[in-house]
Each structure stands twice: as structure tokens, then as C-alpha cells.
Amino acid sequence: MLGGVRPGSGGPVMWWSTVLLLLRLGLHALLGLVLPGAATVVVPGVNAVCRASYGPFVLGAGDEYGRRYSSFPVGLRKEMREKARGMFSFGYDNYMTYAFPEDELNPILCRGRGPDHGDPSNLNINDVLGNYSLTLIDALDTLAVMGNATEFHRAVRLVIDTVSFDKNSTVQVFEATIRILGSLLSAHIILTDTKQPFGNMTLSGYDNELLHMAHDLAVRLLPAFENTKTGMPYPRVNLKKGVPPDSRNETCPAGAGSLLVEFGILSRLLGDSTFELVARRAVRALWSLRSNNTGLLGNVVNIQTGQWVGKLSGLGAGLDSFFEYLLKSYILFGEDEDLEMFNEAYKSIQNHLRRGREACNEGEGDPPLYVNVNMLNGQLMNTWIDSLQAFFPGLQVLKGDIEDAICLHAFYYAIWKRYGALPERYNWQLQAPDVSFYPLRPELVESTYLLYQATKNPFYLHVGMDILLSLEKHAKAKCGYATLHHVVDKSQEDRMESFFLSETCKYLYLLFDEDNPLHHVGNKYLFTTEGHLIPLDSRLRDTSWQDIFHRKSKVQQTQEKLSQTKLQTGNSSSNCYRVPEERRFALPLKSVYMRQIDQMVGLL
């Protein structure tokens, strides 16, 4: 247990002094008080910009938070688990009834939606919808996680028998990779897993068809990597014809640099280096373009010239999954290069994006917050953050930076409490949405689930319940769950994105399903950025092509390479308790700081 106290490690006197200190700290945490004269914890490598104030918020005390969040009955937990299952079933069943084989469900008019062939410039639709039964494919492993073998088998058969990628559809390479390719690979692994942790998910007569389909799709995406001077891919490709003649040369780090997990898995399952090679080359190209001064990347880059078109650096749209996949690629594949890049990126993020007091749960000053800055000098560019940034506490859990994750998560939860949803952009200075819609995104739920796995604190079960009940109240429509057009008036848009079933419902279900096989000791899984399950498997650490593109010679990679001496992380499914036992049933954040954050977003 990282951070725990072991009797005998420093003698009985030292140990008892430590226990008394922990008890004192725990008492103050429960009472919501700040210790008089508490020293600020200095984080090495974080410069003065992290200590800057960004708003006049006043500390106050109170224990109403402890009364509300300190326990969660077992019966209520089971009730919420079944509500989450019912939420998924309502969306999935209505998709199959009214929308399949089209890509998405329109939950208000109860009909299907496919690509907008009449308006090729409608990228909001056409980037995602490829006329390949997107929602069905994206939901495959959620069926398995919920133990529904019958429907999982039926869905797999439908995909094999009815889906083809030989379509005149121009899709975004990133979206097709994370939603379709990732789900096909996850479902294939579930079908062929000799352990079968979710019950018998094997399918009679299955002959690796989903793996072959994943290969076919990836081959159709490969033209995006051709004829670019940097190695970064074009953002879009036509599945039948290749890169469109009028294709743009601008892309973002998340779009170009978040393909390595899925492409790497495919390469290692097939024994073909092609896919990992092009994805890794794109990551290295982006990494070489970071600022010499700050170590940061911008948000828009030209794939031919390597020039930054957009110089905004943050943790949200355009950059989020780039950082996520540096760490997750290391966890899956064990390549030192990926971890080295992630550690350097994380250091730059802490140095230049983080504002507020240095310690999450101690000291005075504003709550920690990650802002958008100029990549060249670290100067503040605006006062909004976007909802995609809510993924970052979950990534910090994987890294082992639990305390910082607790604070940032509390900020996003406070926004949710105010609106019953997360606006796409929130202006922390004006305490109001800048962009007001909410498309049922999963990032806050994901971080909530991972923080619960790391802390086992009932606070996060309450957060999950608040999110679930808000979705039931505001997003439920006649035939599914609808995007909120405006988080204030709760008006709806007629669209249910596929990630609602593949991620939002899955994380909510897993949060309340303590006995899920995913949480058993010995079952170690990683979630892709689309929430698809991938086991930590030795097959993904052995390659026959290391000399082709690995810059450093390395010894045989084994599961032991994930040791905490090298990477302070554990997978969410292994119940990685990162917070001392003494704090697990107190609030994760002192009441005084929760009140401060609530005040910061206009709740008080």
C-alpha cells in the first residue's frame, strides 16, 4: 500500500508518534478544519507559477459535507448498479429497435442517424459516423462487462454478418480508431481469453473475424499517414478512396498522437509492425515539436511544415488523449520511451499549467486548477476550461498523483452540482458556461470511478449517484438519452453519441458493481480512451521487430516492469489503494476546501 504506515519500520516511539499525527490529521479532516500554522507542502520541480492566485476565494469551515458523503449503504449501492444497468439497456435496446444498422440513435424522434452525405462539411456528424453501425460496435465490451453473454454473442454475430468498411465514407482517423478499431480488438480479446473472467463469452465457430475486421479497417486508415512530410497523419480518410484531394493539412496532437494504443495492439496481435510503426512515428514527430522554453505543445499543427497553427496549450480538447496515451502505451507495451515522454510532459504541465496552492489538502490559497496557456511562454490565454479536461484526475490516478487528482475532480464535481451536467466550456473567472451543451460525456464519471478504485472512499459513490440521477432526470428521452443543448434550461438535442453506452454507462455500472470480475485480484485491465477493456497481457509486450523502430536496445519486457519503483501506478481493476487506510472513510478533501471550491463555481 503506497503511503501506508508499517509498524516497526522506525521503532515503536517513531511509529506511535506517526499514528498520533495521522489520527490528528484525520480528526481535522472530518471536522473540516485547517491545522493552525500548517506548512505548505512544496512539490519539487513546480515553479512559482503554481503558487499564483487566480481568484479571491475565502476559506470557511463546516461539517455538512461529512454528514452527506461519509457513508453509502450497501443496499443503495446495489440499487444504483441496477439503475446504471437499466440506463444502458434503455439506450442500447432502443438503438437496436429504432436505429440499427445506422450509426447512432436519435432518442427524441426514435430513428437512426448516419453520415450527412448531403453536407460533407458537417464534420460534427461525418467525422464520427461512417455507415458502419457505430453504436453497436462501440457497445460490445459493455455487454460483456455487464455479464450479458447472450446479447454479446448476438451483437458479435451481427457485426460479423452485417458490417463492412468498404464504404464511401470520409471519417476522422482518430474517431474511427478509438471507437471502432479499439472496440473490435477489445471484443476479440474477450472472445478468445482463456480465463473468461466475465462468464463464458466464447462463441462457437468464432474464427478471429473481429481481428480480421480490425485489420481491414486499419489498412483503410493507413493512407492518412502517406505523403506527409512530418509523419503525422491527415486528420481524415475516405474508407474506399483514401485521403480526399481537398484534405486539410492541420491536425491536433490528440488526433495525430493518440493512435498508438489501438495500432500497437493490432500490430502485436498480428505480428505486423506496420501499424505501430506509423503511430509511433507520429508521436515522435509531435514530441520533437514541443517548445524548447516550456516543453509544451500547441493545439493545432500543420502536418506538412511542422509549424504550430494554434499555440494554446491545455489539458482539454486537442491535447487530452495525447498525454493519456503516452502513459497507457507504456503500461501496455512497456516501452521506456513512452514513460520518459509522459514524465517530461507531466513535469511541463505542473510547471506551466497548474495554478493555485501547491498542496491539495493543506495550506492556504486558491484551489489547484489547470489553465490554458501559450505554449511558448506559459502565459494565460483565456479563463475557460472544457469538460474533456475532467479526464485528467483519472490519468493522475494511474500515475499515482492521488492528492492532486482529488482536488481537480472536486472542482468538476462542483460544476456538475451547480448545473446537473458539465457545460462543454466553463469560464472559471465569470463562474458561468462559455459553451453550454453537454453531449453525455464520460470523463467525469471515468475519473470518479478510478478515484473510487484508488481510495475506496464513499464520497465517490455519492458523486456517481448524483451523476446518474441527473442523467435520468434531465437527459432521458422517449427512446434513449439525449444531448443537453443547454445545461441551464436543460433543453435537449436529438442525438445520443455512441460513447454514452461504451463509456458513461460502463463506468457508472462498474462504480457500483463491487463484485464485478474486473475488480478481482489477478485481473488487470486498462481502459482505452474510449473505455474499451484491454488486459495487461504478455502478448502485448513481446515483439519480433524491436530493432526496426526502437531507439534504445532493451531487455526482455515482463509484467514486472510495471513495478511501482519505475512507475507509481496501478491499474484501476486491481484495487490499487493509494490512500492510507486512516483516510479511506473520511472525506477525500477537507470540508473547508470543498466549501471553497463550491464557492468558486457559484454554488455558495
Coordinates of C-alpha atoms in Angstrom, one line a residue:
M1 CA 0.0 0.0 0.0
L2 CA 1.7 3.2 -1.2
G3 CA 1.8 5.8 1.5
G4 CA 0.8 3.4 4.3
V5 CA 2.5 3.2 7.8
R6 CA 4.2 -0.1 8.7
P7 CA 4.7 -0.7 12.4
G8 CA 8.3 -1.5 13.2
S9 CA 9.9 0.4 10.3
G10 CA 11.2 3.2 12.5
G11 CA 10.9 1.8 16.1
P12 CA 7.9 1.9 18.5
V13 CA 8.3 5.5 19.5
M14 CA 8.5 6.8 16.0
W15 CA 5.7 4.6 14.9
W16 CA 3.4 5.8 17.7
S17 CA 4.2 9.4 17.0
T18 CA 3.3 8.8 13.4
V19 CA 0.0 7.2 14.4
L20 CA -0.9 10.1 16.7
L21 CA -0.2 12.6 13.9
L22 CA -2.3 10.6 11.4
L23 CA -5.2 10.5 13.9
R24 CA -4.9 14.2 14.4
L25 CA -4.9 14.8 10.7
G26 CA -7.9 12.5 10.3
L27 CA -9.8 14.3 13.0
H28 CA -9.2 17.7 11.4
A29 CA -10.2 16.3 8.0
L30 CA -13.5 15.1 9.5
L31 CA -14.2 18.4 11.2
G32 CA -13.3 20.3 8.1
L33 CA -10.6 22.4 9.8
V34 CA -7.2 23.6 8.8
L35 CA -4.4 22.9 11.2
P36 CA -3.1 26.1 12.7
G37 CA 0.2 27.1 11.2
A38 CA 0.1 24.1 8.8
A39 CA 3.1 24.2 6.5
T40 CA 2.6 24.3 2.7
V41 CA 3.9 21.2 1.0
V42 CA 6.5 22.1 -1.6
V43 CA 6.3 19.9 -4.7
P44 CA 9.8 19.6 -6.3
G45 CA 10.0 20.8 -9.9
V46 CA 7.0 23.0 -9.6
N47 CA 7.8 26.7 -10.0
A48 CA 6.2 29.8 -8.6
V49 CA 3.5 29.9 -11.3
C50 CA 1.8 27.1 -9.5
R51 CA 1.5 29.2 -6.3
A52 CA -0.1 32.1 -8.1
S53 CA -3.6 33.2 -7.0
Y54 CA -6.2 33.2 -9.7
G55 CA -9.3 34.3 -7.8
P56 CA -10.4 35.8 -4.4
F57 CA -12.0 32.8 -2.7
V58 CA -12.5 32.7 1.1
L59 CA -11.9 29.7 3.3
G60 CA -14.7 28.6 5.6
A61 CA -15.4 25.7 7.9
G62 CA -18.4 23.3 8.2
D63 CA -19.1 19.6 8.5
E64 CA -22.2 19.3 6.4
Y65 CA -20.1 17.6 3.8
G66 CA -19.0 14.9 6.2
R67 CA -22.6 14.2 7.1
R68 CA -23.6 13.9 3.5
Y69 CA -20.7 11.9 2.0
S70 CA -19.1 9.8 4.7
S71 CA -21.1 6.6 4.1
F72 CA -23.0 4.8 1.4
P73 CA -25.3 1.9 2.3
V74 CA -24.8 -1.5 0.5
G75 CA -28.5 -1.6 -0.5
L76 CA -28.3 1.8 -2.1
R77 CA -25.2 0.7 -4.0
K78 CA -26.9 -2.3 -5.5
E79 CA -29.9 -0.1 -6.4
M80 CA -27.6 2.3 -8.2
R81 CA -25.9 -0.6 -10.0
E82 CA -29.2 -1.8 -11.4
K83 CA -30.2 1.8 -12.4
A84 CA -26.9 2.0 -14.3
R85 CA -27.6 -1.3 -16.0
G86 CA -31.2 -0.1 -16.8
M87 CA -29.8 3.1 -18.3
F88 CA -27.5 1.2 -20.6
S89 CA -30.3 -1.3 -21.5
F90 CA -32.8 1.5 -22.3
G91 CA -30.3 3.2 -24.6
Y92 CA -29.0 0.1 -26.2
D93 CA -32.4 -1.6 -26.7
N94 CA -33.9 1.5 -28.3
Y95 CA -30.9 1.8 -30.6
M96 CA -31.3 -1.8 -31.8
T97 CA -35.1 -1.3 -32.2
Y98 CA -35.2 2.1 -33.9
A99 CA -31.7 2.8 -35.3
F100 CA -29.6 -0.3 -36.2
P101 CA -27.9 -0.7 -38.6
E102 CA -27.4 3.0 -38.7
D103 CA -24.6 4.6 -36.7
E104 CA -26.5 6.5 -33.9
L105 CA -29.9 6.8 -32.3
N106 CA -32.0 9.9 -32.4
P107 CA -33.6 9.4 -29.0
I108 CA -36.3 12.0 -29.3
L109 CA -37.7 11.1 -32.7
C110 CA -36.8 7.4 -32.3
R111 CA -35.0 6.9 -35.5
G112 CA -31.5 6.2 -36.8
R113 CA -28.8 8.6 -38.0
G114 CA -25.9 8.1 -40.4
P115 CA -23.4 10.3 -42.3
D116 CA -24.7 13.6 -43.7
H117 CA -24.0 12.8 -47.3
G118 CA -25.9 16.0 -48.3
D119 CA -23.4 18.2 -46.5
P120 CA -19.8 16.9 -46.5
S121 CA -18.7 19.9 -44.4
N122 CA -20.9 18.8 -41.5
L123 CA -17.8 17.4 -39.6
N124 CA -19.6 17.2 -36.3
I125 CA -21.5 14.3 -37.8
N126 CA -19.3 13.0 -40.6
D127 CA -16.1 12.8 -38.6
V128 CA -17.8 10.2 -36.4
L129 CA -20.4 8.4 -38.4
G130 CA -19.1 6.1 -41.1
N131 CA -22.2 4.0 -42.0
Y132 CA -20.8 1.1 -40.0
S133 CA -23.2 0.5 -37.1
L134 CA -21.0 2.6 -34.8
T135 CA -23.1 2.4 -31.7
L136 CA -23.4 -1.4 -31.8
I137 CA -19.7 -1.9 -32.3
D138 CA -18.8 0.7 -29.6
A139 CA -21.0 -1.1 -27.0
L140 CA -19.7 -4.6 -27.4
D141 CA -17.5 -4.9 -24.4
T142 CA -20.0 -3.1 -22.2
L143 CA -22.3 -6.0 -22.8
A144 CA -19.6 -8.4 -21.6
V145 CA -18.7 -6.3 -18.6
M146 CA -22.4 -6.5 -17.5
G147 CA -22.3 -10.2 -18.0
N148 CA -24.9 -10.3 -20.8
A149 CA -23.3 -13.2 -22.8
T150 CA -26.5 -13.8 -24.8
E151 CA -26.7 -10.3 -26.2
F152 CA -22.9 -10.1 -26.5
H153 CA -22.9 -13.2 -28.8
R154 CA -25.8 -11.8 -30.8
A155 CA -24.1 -8.5 -31.2
V156 CA -20.8 -10.0 -32.3
R157 CA -22.7 -12.1 -34.9
L158 CA -24.5 -9.0 -36.2
V159 CA -21.2 -7.2 -36.6
I160 CA -19.6 -10.1 -38.4
D161 CA -22.6 -10.6 -40.7
T162 CA -23.7 -7.1 -41.5
V163 CA -20.8 -4.6 -41.1
S164 CA -18.4 -3.7 -43.9
F165 CA -15.8 -1.0 -44.1
D166 CA -15.8 -0.9 -47.9
K167 CA -17.8 2.3 -47.8
N168 CA -17.6 5.7 -49.5
S169 CA -17.4 7.4 -46.1
T170 CA -14.9 10.0 -45.1
V171 CA -14.2 9.7 -41.4
Q172 CA -11.8 11.1 -38.9
V173 CA -8.9 8.8 -38.4
F174 CA -8.9 9.4 -34.6
E175 CA -12.6 8.7 -34.1
A176 CA -12.6 5.5 -36.3
T177 CA -9.5 4.3 -34.4
I178 CA -10.7 4.8 -30.8
R179 CA -14.4 3.9 -31.3
I180 CA -14.4 1.1 -34.0
L181 CA -10.8 -0.3 -34.1
G182 CA -10.5 -0.3 -30.3
S183 CA -13.8 -2.0 -29.7
L184 CA -13.2 -4.7 -32.3
L185 CA -9.9 -5.5 -30.6
S186 CA -11.4 -5.5 -27.1
A187 CA -14.2 -7.8 -28.1
H188 CA -11.9 -10.1 -29.9
I189 CA -9.7 -10.4 -26.8
I190 CA -12.8 -11.1 -24.6
L191 CA -13.9 -13.8 -27.0
T192 CA -10.5 -15.5 -27.1
D193 CA -9.5 -15.0 -23.5
T194 CA -8.7 -18.4 -21.9
K195 CA -9.6 -17.1 -18.4
Q196 CA -13.1 -15.9 -19.4
P197 CA -13.5 -13.6 -16.3
F198 CA -16.9 -12.3 -17.4
G199 CA -18.5 -15.7 -17.7
N200 CA -18.5 -17.8 -20.8
M201 CA -18.1 -15.2 -23.6
T202 CA -16.7 -17.7 -26.1
L203 CA -18.6 -18.1 -29.3
S204 CA -18.9 -21.4 -31.1
G205 CA -17.4 -21.2 -34.6
Y206 CA -15.6 -17.8 -34.0
D207 CA -12.6 -17.7 -36.3
N208 CA -11.0 -14.4 -35.4
E209 CA -13.4 -12.4 -37.6
L210 CA -13.3 -9.3 -35.4
L211 CA -9.5 -9.3 -35.6
H212 CA -9.7 -9.6 -39.4
M213 CA -12.2 -6.7 -39.4
A214 CA -9.9 -4.6 -37.3
H215 CA -7.1 -5.3 -39.7
D216 CA -9.2 -4.4 -42.7
L217 CA -10.2 -1.0 -41.1
A218 CA -6.6 -0.2 -40.1
V219 CA -5.4 -0.8 -43.6
R220 CA -8.0 1.6 -44.9
L221 CA -6.8 4.2 -42.4
L222 CA -3.1 3.8 -43.4
P223 CA -3.3 6.2 -46.4
A224 CA -3.7 9.0 -43.9
F225 CA 0.0 8.5 -43.0
E226 CA 1.3 8.7 -46.5
N227 CA 2.6 11.8 -48.3
T228 CA 3.1 13.8 -45.1
K229 CA 6.5 15.4 -44.6
T230 CA 6.4 15.0 -40.8
G231 CA 4.9 11.5 -40.4
M232 CA 1.8 12.9 -38.7
P233 CA -1.4 11.6 -40.4
Y234 CA -4.0 13.6 -42.3
P235 CA -7.0 14.0 -40.0
R236 CA -9.5 12.3 -42.3
V237 CA -9.6 9.5 -44.8
N238 CA -12.2 8.0 -47.2
L239 CA -12.5 4.3 -46.4
K240 CA -12.8 3.4 -50.0
K241 CA -10.7 6.1 -51.8
G242 CA -8.0 7.2 -49.3
V243 CA -7.2 10.8 -48.4
P244 CA -9.6 13.3 -50.1
P245 CA -8.0 15.7 -52.6
D246 CA -9.2 18.7 -50.6
S247 CA -8.0 17.3 -47.2
R248 CA -6.8 19.8 -44.6
N249 CA -3.1 19.9 -43.5
E250 CA -4.0 20.9 -40.0
T251 CA -4.5 18.5 -37.1
C252 CA -4.2 18.4 -33.3
P253 CA -1.9 16.4 -31.0
A254 CA -4.8 14.3 -29.7
G255 CA -5.9 13.4 -33.2
A256 CA -2.5 12.6 -34.6
G257 CA -0.8 11.3 -31.5
S258 CA -3.5 9.1 -29.8
L259 CA -3.4 6.1 -32.1
L260 CA -0.6 4.2 -30.6
V261 CA -2.6 2.0 -28.2
E262 CA -5.0 0.6 -30.8
F263 CA -2.5 0.4 -33.6
G264 CA 0.1 -1.1 -31.2
I265 CA -2.3 -3.8 -30.0
L266 CA -3.2 -4.7 -33.6
S267 CA 0.5 -4.9 -34.6
R268 CA 1.3 -7.1 -31.7
L269 CA -1.7 -9.4 -32.2
L270 CA -0.9 -9.8 -35.9
G271 CA 2.9 -9.8 -35.6
D272 CA 3.0 -7.0 -38.2
S273 CA 4.9 -3.9 -37.2
T274 CA 3.3 -1.6 -39.8
F275 CA 0.6 -0.1 -37.7
E276 CA 2.6 0.5 -34.6
L277 CA 5.4 2.0 -36.7
V278 CA 3.3 4.7 -38.3
A279 CA 1.5 5.5 -35.0
R280 CA 4.8 5.7 -33.1
R281 CA 6.4 7.8 -35.8
A282 CA 3.5 10.4 -35.4
V283 CA 4.0 10.5 -31.7
R284 CA 7.7 11.2 -32.1
A285 CA 7.1 13.9 -34.7
L286 CA 4.8 15.7 -32.3
W287 CA 7.2 15.3 -29.4
S288 CA 10.0 16.9 -31.4
L289 CA 7.9 20.0 -31.9
R290 CA 7.3 20.9 -28.3
S291 CA 8.5 24.3 -27.1
N292 CA 12.2 24.5 -26.2
N293 CA 11.3 27.0 -23.5
T294 CA 8.3 25.4 -21.8
G295 CA 8.2 21.8 -23.1
L296 CA 4.6 22.3 -24.0
L297 CA 2.7 21.5 -27.2
G298 CA 0.1 23.7 -29.0
N299 CA -3.3 22.6 -30.1
V300 CA -3.2 22.8 -33.9
V301 CA -0.2 21.8 -36.1
N302 CA 0.5 21.6 -39.8
I303 CA 1.4 18.1 -40.8
Q304 CA 3.5 19.2 -43.8
T305 CA 5.5 22.0 -42.3
G306 CA 5.5 21.1 -38.6
Q307 CA 4.5 24.7 -37.8
W308 CA 2.1 25.3 -34.9
V309 CA -1.1 26.9 -36.2
G310 CA -2.7 27.0 -32.7
K311 CA -0.4 27.8 -29.7
L312 CA -2.9 27.1 -27.0
S313 CA -1.7 24.5 -24.5
G314 CA -4.0 22.9 -22.0
L315 CA -5.4 19.5 -20.9
G316 CA -8.7 19.6 -22.9
A317 CA -9.8 19.3 -26.5
G318 CA -7.0 18.8 -28.9
L319 CA -4.4 17.6 -26.4
D320 CA -6.1 15.4 -23.8
S321 CA -5.6 11.9 -25.1
F322 CA -2.1 12.6 -26.3
F323 CA -0.9 12.7 -22.7
E324 CA -3.2 9.8 -21.8
Y325 CA -1.8 7.5 -24.4
L326 CA 1.9 8.2 -23.5
L327 CA 1.2 6.7 -20.1
K328 CA -1.2 3.9 -21.2
S329 CA 1.1 2.9 -24.1
Y330 CA 3.9 2.3 -21.5
I331 CA 1.6 0.4 -19.2
L332 CA 0.5 -1.9 -22.1
F333 CA 3.8 -2.3 -24.1
G334 CA 6.5 -1.5 -21.5
E335 CA 8.4 0.8 -23.8
D336 CA 10.7 3.1 -21.8
E337 CA 10.4 5.8 -24.4
D338 CA 6.7 6.3 -23.7
L339 CA 7.2 6.6 -20.0
E340 CA 10.1 9.1 -20.5
M341 CA 7.9 11.3 -22.7
F342 CA 5.0 11.1 -20.3
N343 CA 7.1 12.1 -17.3
E344 CA 8.6 15.1 -19.2
A345 CA 5.1 16.1 -20.3
Y346 CA 3.7 15.8 -16.8
K347 CA 6.5 18.0 -15.4
S348 CA 5.9 20.7 -18.0
I349 CA 2.1 20.6 -17.2
Q350 CA 2.8 21.0 -13.5
N351 CA 5.3 23.8 -14.2
H352 CA 3.2 25.9 -16.6
L353 CA -0.5 24.9 -16.5
R354 CA -1.1 24.4 -12.8
R355 CA -2.4 27.3 -10.7
G356 CA -3.4 27.6 -7.0
R357 CA -1.9 26.4 -3.8
E358 CA 0.8 23.8 -4.0
A359 CA -0.8 21.1 -1.8
C360 CA -4.4 20.0 -2.5
N361 CA -5.4 19.3 1.1
E362 CA -3.2 21.6 3.1
G363 CA -2.3 25.3 3.3
E364 CA -3.9 28.5 2.1
G365 CA -4.7 29.9 -1.3
D366 CA -6.9 29.1 -4.3
P367 CA -7.8 25.5 -5.2
P368 CA -5.4 23.9 -7.7
L369 CA -6.6 24.4 -11.3
Y370 CA -5.1 23.6 -14.7
V371 CA -5.5 26.5 -17.1
N372 CA -4.9 27.2 -20.8
V373 CA -1.6 29.0 -21.6
N374 CA 0.6 30.0 -24.6
M375 CA 2.8 27.0 -25.4
L376 CA 5.8 29.3 -26.0
N377 CA 5.9 31.2 -22.7
G378 CA 3.3 29.7 -20.3
Q379 CA 1.2 32.9 -20.2
L380 CA -2.5 32.6 -19.5
M381 CA -4.5 32.7 -22.8
N382 CA -8.1 32.6 -21.6
T383 CA -10.2 31.8 -18.5
W384 CA -12.2 28.8 -19.6
I385 CA -11.6 25.1 -19.3
D386 CA -13.5 22.4 -21.2
S387 CA -15.3 19.3 -20.0
L388 CA -12.8 16.9 -21.7
Q389 CA -10.3 18.0 -19.1
A390 CA -12.2 16.1 -16.5
F391 CA -10.4 13.0 -17.7
F392 CA -7.1 14.3 -16.1
P393 CA -7.8 13.2 -12.5
G394 CA -8.2 9.7 -13.8
L395 CA -4.9 9.9 -15.5
Q396 CA -3.3 11.2 -12.3
V397 CA -4.7 8.1 -10.5
L398 CA -2.8 5.9 -13.0
K399 CA 0.3 8.0 -12.4
G400 CA -0.1 7.8 -8.6
D401 CA -0.7 11.5 -8.0
I402 CA -3.8 10.9 -6.0
E403 CA -3.9 14.1 -3.9
D404 CA -3.9 16.4 -7.0
A405 CA -6.5 14.2 -8.7
I406 CA -8.8 14.6 -5.7
C407 CA -8.7 18.4 -5.9
L408 CA -9.3 18.7 -9.7
H409 CA -12.1 16.1 -9.6
A410 CA -13.8 18.1 -6.8
F411 CA -13.8 21.2 -9.0
Y412 CA -15.5 19.4 -11.8
Y413 CA -18.0 17.8 -9.5
A414 CA -18.9 21.2 -8.1
I415 CA -19.7 22.4 -11.6
W416 CA -21.9 19.3 -12.0
K417 CA -23.7 20.0 -8.8
R418 CA -24.5 23.5 -10.0
Y419 CA -25.9 22.6 -13.4
G420 CA -26.7 18.9 -13.2
A421 CA -24.3 18.4 -16.1
L422 CA -20.9 19.7 -17.4
P423 CA -21.0 22.5 -19.9
E424 CA -18.7 22.0 -22.8
R425 CA -16.7 25.0 -21.7
Y426 CA -16.8 26.7 -18.3
N427 CA -15.4 30.1 -17.6
W428 CA -13.9 29.9 -14.1
Q429 CA -13.5 33.7 -13.8
L430 CA -17.1 34.5 -14.8
Q431 CA -18.5 31.5 -13.0
A432 CA -20.6 30.7 -16.0
P433 CA -20.6 28.4 -19.1
D434 CA -18.9 29.7 -22.2
V435 CA -20.3 26.8 -24.3
S436 CA -23.4 25.4 -22.8
F437 CA -24.2 22.0 -24.3
Y438 CA -23.5 18.6 -22.7
P439 CA -23.3 15.5 -25.1
L440 CA -23.4 12.9 -22.2
R441 CA -19.6 12.9 -22.0
P442 CA -18.0 10.2 -19.7
E443 CA -14.8 12.0 -18.5
L444 CA -16.1 13.0 -15.0
V445 CA -17.6 9.5 -14.5
E446 CA -14.4 7.9 -15.5
S447 CA -12.3 9.9 -13.1
T448 CA -14.9 9.3 -10.3
Y449 CA -14.6 5.5 -10.9
L450 CA -10.8 5.5 -10.9
L451 CA -10.6 7.6 -7.8
Y452 CA -13.0 5.3 -6.0
Q453 CA -10.9 2.3 -7.0
A454 CA -7.8 4.1 -5.6
T455 CA -9.4 5.4 -2.4
K456 CA -12.5 3.3 -1.7
N457 CA -14.0 6.5 -0.3
P458 CA -17.8 6.5 -0.3
F459 CA -17.7 10.2 -1.4
Y460 CA -17.2 9.0 -5.0
L461 CA -20.2 6.7 -4.8
H462 CA -22.3 9.8 -3.9
V463 CA -20.7 11.6 -6.9
G464 CA -21.7 8.7 -9.2
M465 CA -25.2 8.6 -7.8
D466 CA -25.6 12.4 -8.4
I467 CA -24.4 12.0 -12.0
L468 CA -26.7 9.0 -12.6
L469 CA -29.8 10.7 -11.2
S470 CA -29.1 13.9 -13.1
L471 CA -28.9 12.0 -16.3
E472 CA -32.1 10.2 -15.6
K473 CA -33.8 13.5 -14.7
H474 CA -32.6 15.7 -17.5
A475 CA -31.2 13.6 -20.4
K476 CA -33.8 10.8 -20.7
A477 CA -35.9 11.0 -23.8
K478 CA -38.6 8.9 -25.4
C479 CA -36.2 6.3 -26.9
G480 CA -32.9 6.9 -25.2
Y481 CA -30.8 9.6 -23.6
A482 CA -30.3 12.9 -25.4
T483 CA -27.6 15.5 -25.5
L484 CA -28.4 18.6 -23.4
H485 CA -28.5 21.6 -25.7
H486 CA -28.1 23.9 -22.7
V487 CA -27.1 22.9 -19.2
V488 CA -29.1 25.8 -17.6
D489 CA -32.5 25.3 -19.2
K490 CA -31.9 21.6 -19.8
S491 CA -33.3 21.7 -23.4
Q492 CA -32.4 18.6 -25.4
E493 CA -30.8 17.8 -28.8
D494 CA -31.8 14.7 -30.7
R495 CA -28.6 12.8 -30.5
M496 CA -27.2 10.0 -28.4
E497 CA -23.4 9.7 -29.0
S498 CA -22.0 6.1 -29.0
F499 CA -19.7 6.9 -26.1
F500 CA -22.7 7.2 -23.8
L501 CA -23.1 3.4 -24.0
S502 CA -19.4 2.5 -24.4
E503 CA -18.1 4.7 -21.5
T504 CA -20.6 6.7 -19.5
C505 CA -22.9 3.8 -18.7
K506 CA -20.0 1.4 -18.3
Y507 CA -18.1 3.5 -15.7
L508 CA -21.3 4.1 -13.8
Y509 CA -22.1 0.4 -13.7
L510 CA -18.6 -0.5 -12.6
L511 CA -18.5 2.1 -9.9
F512 CA -21.4 0.4 -8.1
D513 CA -20.6 -3.2 -9.0
E514 CA -18.1 -4.0 -6.3
D515 CA -18.1 -7.7 -7.2
N516 CA -17.5 -7.3 -10.9
P517 CA -14.8 -9.7 -12.2
L518 CA -12.9 -6.7 -13.4
H519 CA -12.2 -5.9 -9.7
H520 CA -11.0 -9.3 -8.7
V521 CA -7.3 -9.7 -7.7
G522 CA -5.3 -11.0 -10.6
N523 CA -7.5 -9.4 -13.3
K524 CA -5.6 -6.4 -14.6
Y525 CA -7.1 -4.4 -17.4
L526 CA -6.6 -1.0 -18.9
F527 CA -9.3 1.2 -20.4
T528 CA -8.6 2.9 -23.8
T529 CA -9.6 6.5 -24.2
E530 CA -13.0 5.2 -25.5
G531 CA -13.4 3.0 -22.4
H532 CA -12.6 -0.3 -24.1
L533 CA -11.1 -3.1 -22.0
I534 CA -7.6 -4.3 -22.8
P535 CA -5.9 -6.9 -20.5
L536 CA -2.3 -6.4 -19.4
D537 CA -1.0 -9.3 -21.3
S538 CA 2.5 -10.6 -22.0
R539 CA 1.5 -11.0 -25.7
L540 CA 1.4 -7.2 -25.9
R541 CA 5.0 -6.9 -24.5
D542 CA 6.7 -9.3 -26.9
T543 CA 7.6 -8.2 -30.4
S544 CA 9.8 -9.6 -33.2
W545 CA 10.6 -6.2 -34.7
Q546 CA 12.2 -4.2 -31.9
D547 CA 15.2 -3.3 -34.0
I548 CA 13.0 -1.7 -36.7
F549 CA 11.9 1.3 -34.8
H550 CA 13.1 1.2 -31.1
R551 CA 15.7 3.8 -30.5
K552 CA 17.2 2.0 -27.5
S553 CA 18.1 -1.6 -27.0
K554 CA 16.1 -3.1 -24.2
V555 CA 16.0 -6.3 -22.3
Q556 CA 13.0 -8.7 -22.4
Q557 CA 9.9 -7.0 -21.2
T558 CA 7.9 -8.7 -18.5
Q559 CA 4.9 -7.9 -16.3
E560 CA 7.3 -7.0 -13.5
K561 CA 8.3 -3.9 -15.5
L562 CA 5.2 -2.3 -14.1
S563 CA 6.7 -2.2 -10.7
Q564 CA 6.0 0.9 -8.5
T565 CA 9.7 1.7 -8.4
K566 CA 9.6 2.6 -12.0
L567 CA 6.0 3.9 -12.4
Q568 CA 3.9 5.0 -9.4
T569 CA 0.7 3.5 -10.9
G570 CA -1.6 0.5 -10.8
N571 CA -4.4 -0.5 -13.0
S572 CA -7.9 0.6 -11.9
S573 CA -9.1 -3.0 -11.9
S574 CA -6.6 -4.2 -9.3
N575 CA -8.0 -2.1 -6.5
C576 CA -4.8 -0.1 -6.2
Y577 CA -5.3 1.5 -2.8
R578 CA -3.2 4.7 -3.0
V579 CA -4.6 6.5 0.1
P580 CA -3.7 5.4 3.7
E581 CA -6.3 3.3 5.5
E582 CA -6.8 6.0 8.1
R583 CA -8.2 8.3 5.4
R584 CA -10.4 6.0 3.4
F585 CA -13.6 6.7 5.3
A586 CA -13.0 10.4 5.9
L587 CA -13.7 12.9 3.2
P588 CA -11.1 12.8 0.4
L589 CA -10.9 16.6 0.6
K590 CA -11.3 18.6 3.8
S591 CA -14.7 20.3 4.2
V592 CA -13.1 23.7 4.2
Y593 CA -11.6 23.1 0.8
M594 CA -14.8 21.6 -0.6
R595 CA -16.7 24.7 0.6
Q596 CA -14.0 26.8 -1.1
I597 CA -14.5 25.0 -4.4
D598 CA -18.3 25.2 -4.2
Q599 CA -17.9 29.0 -3.7
M600 CA -15.5 29.1 -6.6
V601 CA -18.2 27.9 -9.0
G602 CA -21.0 29.9 -7.6
L603 CA -22.7 27.3 -5.5
L604 CA -22.4 29.3 -2.3

